[in-house]
Coordinates of C-alpha atoms in Angstrom, one line a residue:
M99 CA 0.0 0.1 0.1
S100 CA 1.0 3.4 -0.9
N101 CA 1.1 6.0 2.1
K102 CA -1.9 7.4 0.7
E103 CA -3.9 4.5 0.1
I104 CA -2.6 4.0 4.4
V105 CA -4.1 7.6 5.1
L106 CA -7.9 6.9 3.4
K107 CA -8.1 3.9 4.6
A108 CA -7.2 5.1 8.1
M109 CA -9.4 7.9 8.1
N110 CA -11.9 5.7 6.2
E111 CA -12.4 2.9 8.4
L112 CA -12.0 4.8 12.2
F113 CA -13.9 7.6 11.0
H114 CA -16.7 6.3 9.0
E115 CA -16.8 3.0 9.5
K116 CA -16.6 3.9 13.6
D117 CA -13.7 0.5 13.7
S118 CA -11.6 1.2 17.0
R119 CA -9.2 -1.7 15.9
A120 CA -8.4 0.5 13.0
I121 CA -6.3 2.8 15.2
E122 CA -3.5 -0.3 15.8
R123 CA -4.0 -1.3 12.5
Y124 CA -2.7 2.3 11.1
W125 CA -1.4 4.1 14.0
H126 CA 2.1 4.4 15.2
E127 CA 1.9 2.9 18.3
S128 CA 4.0 6.4 19.3
Y129 CA 1.9 8.3 17.9
V130 CA 2.5 11.9 17.5
Q131 CA -0.2 14.7 17.9
H132 CA 0.2 18.5 17.2
N133 CA -4.1 19.6 17.2
P134 CA -4.0 21.5 20.9
S135 CA -7.1 19.8 21.8
M136 CA -5.8 15.8 21.4
I137 CA -3.4 13.6 23.4
N138 CA -0.7 12.0 22.2
G139 CA -1.0 8.0 20.7
H140 CA -4.0 5.8 20.9
E141 CA -5.3 7.0 23.6
G142 CA -6.4 10.6 22.4
L143 CA -8.0 8.4 18.9
R144 CA -10.4 6.4 21.1
N145 CA -11.7 9.9 23.3
L146 CA -12.3 11.4 20.1
L147 CA -14.0 9.0 18.9
P148 CA -17.9 8.5 21.2
M149 CA -17.1 13.0 21.4
L150 CA -17.0 13.6 16.8
D151 CA -21.6 13.5 15.6
S152 CA -23.4 10.4 14.2
N153 CA -22.8 12.0 10.6
F154 CA -19.4 12.5 11.0
K155 CA -18.3 12.6 7.7
W156 CA -13.9 13.4 5.9
Q157 CA -14.1 14.3 2.3
P158 CA -11.3 14.2 0.9
G159 CA -9.7 16.5 -1.8
I160 CA -6.9 17.3 -2.7
I161 CA -4.1 14.5 -2.3
V162 CA -0.1 15.0 -1.9
E163 CA 2.2 12.2 -1.6
E164 CA 5.9 12.9 -1.2
N165 CA 8.2 10.9 0.6
N166 CA 6.4 9.8 3.9
I167 CA 4.6 13.2 4.2
V168 CA 0.7 13.1 2.8
I169 CA -1.3 16.1 2.9
T170 CA -5.4 16.2 2.0
H171 CA -7.4 19.1 1.9
S172 CA -11.0 17.5 2.6
L173 CA -14.4 19.1 3.7
V174 CA -15.2 18.1 7.4
H175 CA -18.9 17.4 8.4
G176 CA -19.6 17.5 12.5
W177 CA -16.5 17.9 13.5
G178 CA -18.3 20.9 15.2
P179 CA -21.2 22.7 14.8
V180 CA -20.6 24.0 11.0
Q181 CA -18.6 22.6 8.3
V182 CA -14.4 23.5 8.1
I183 CA -12.4 23.0 5.8
V184 CA -8.8 21.3 7.0
V185 CA -5.6 20.5 5.6
D186 CA -4.1 17.5 7.2
I187 CA -0.5 16.4 7.3
F188 CA 0.4 13.1 8.4
R189 CA 4.3 11.2 8.9
I190 CA 4.2 8.4 7.9
E191 CA 6.6 4.9 9.5
D192 CA 6.9 1.7 8.6
G193 CA 3.6 1.5 7.2
K194 CA 1.6 3.7 9.6
I195 CA 0.8 7.2 11.0
A196 CA 3.4 8.0 12.9
E197 CA 2.5 12.0 13.4
H198 CA -0.3 14.4 12.4
W199 CA -0.2 18.1 12.3
D200 CA -4.0 20.4 10.7
V201 CA -4.6 23.4 10.3
V202 CA -9.1 23.7 10.6
Q203 CA -11.5 26.3 9.4
E204 CA -14.5 27.3 9.5
E205 CA -15.8 26.7 5.5
T206 CA -17.6 30.1 3.6
P207 CA -20.0 29.6 0.9
A208 CA -19.0 30.6 -2.4
L209 CA -21.5 33.5 -2.7
K210 CA -20.1 34.7 0.8
S211 CA -16.7 34.9 -0.1
A212 CA -15.2 38.3 -1.5
S213 CA -13.9 36.1 -4.5
G214 CA -16.4 34.3 -4.8
N215 CA -14.5 31.2 -5.0
V216 CA -15.8 27.6 -3.3
M217 CA -13.1 26.4 0.0
T218 CA -12.5 23.0 -0.9
S219 CA -10.2 21.5 -3.7
F220 CA -12.7 19.3 -5.5
N221 CA -13.2 20.9 -8.6
V222 CA -9.6 20.8 -9.5
L223 CA -10.3 17.0 -9.4
T224 CA -13.2 17.4 -11.7
N225 CA -11.1 20.2 -13.9
E226 CA -14.4 22.5 -12.9
K227 CA -14.0 26.4 -12.7

């Protein structure tokens, strides 16, 4: 599996299928978390699952893989009261997610943005303007 495939499978199994066993399969035992609201290690991921909205959905758009780093630009539903745009940065070690950073921003609809552009990157993937 490529590092990109590891991230996609891990995120899908943990957050969409709600399979907590995915933590041991895809996250390194010494997992380092840089999100200031979460703790390091598997426990932080386990603690997160019950707090997520039942309709939680992670929709990646652009995904970049460079050596052991995978970066995703995503639309996330259910992380909080409004949809958010998230850039996740994953470092892969020994076939598992070993480290994670993220940047989270509330989604602003295109009609309310100064540029009139959407914040998601799905249009880039489908060659739409």
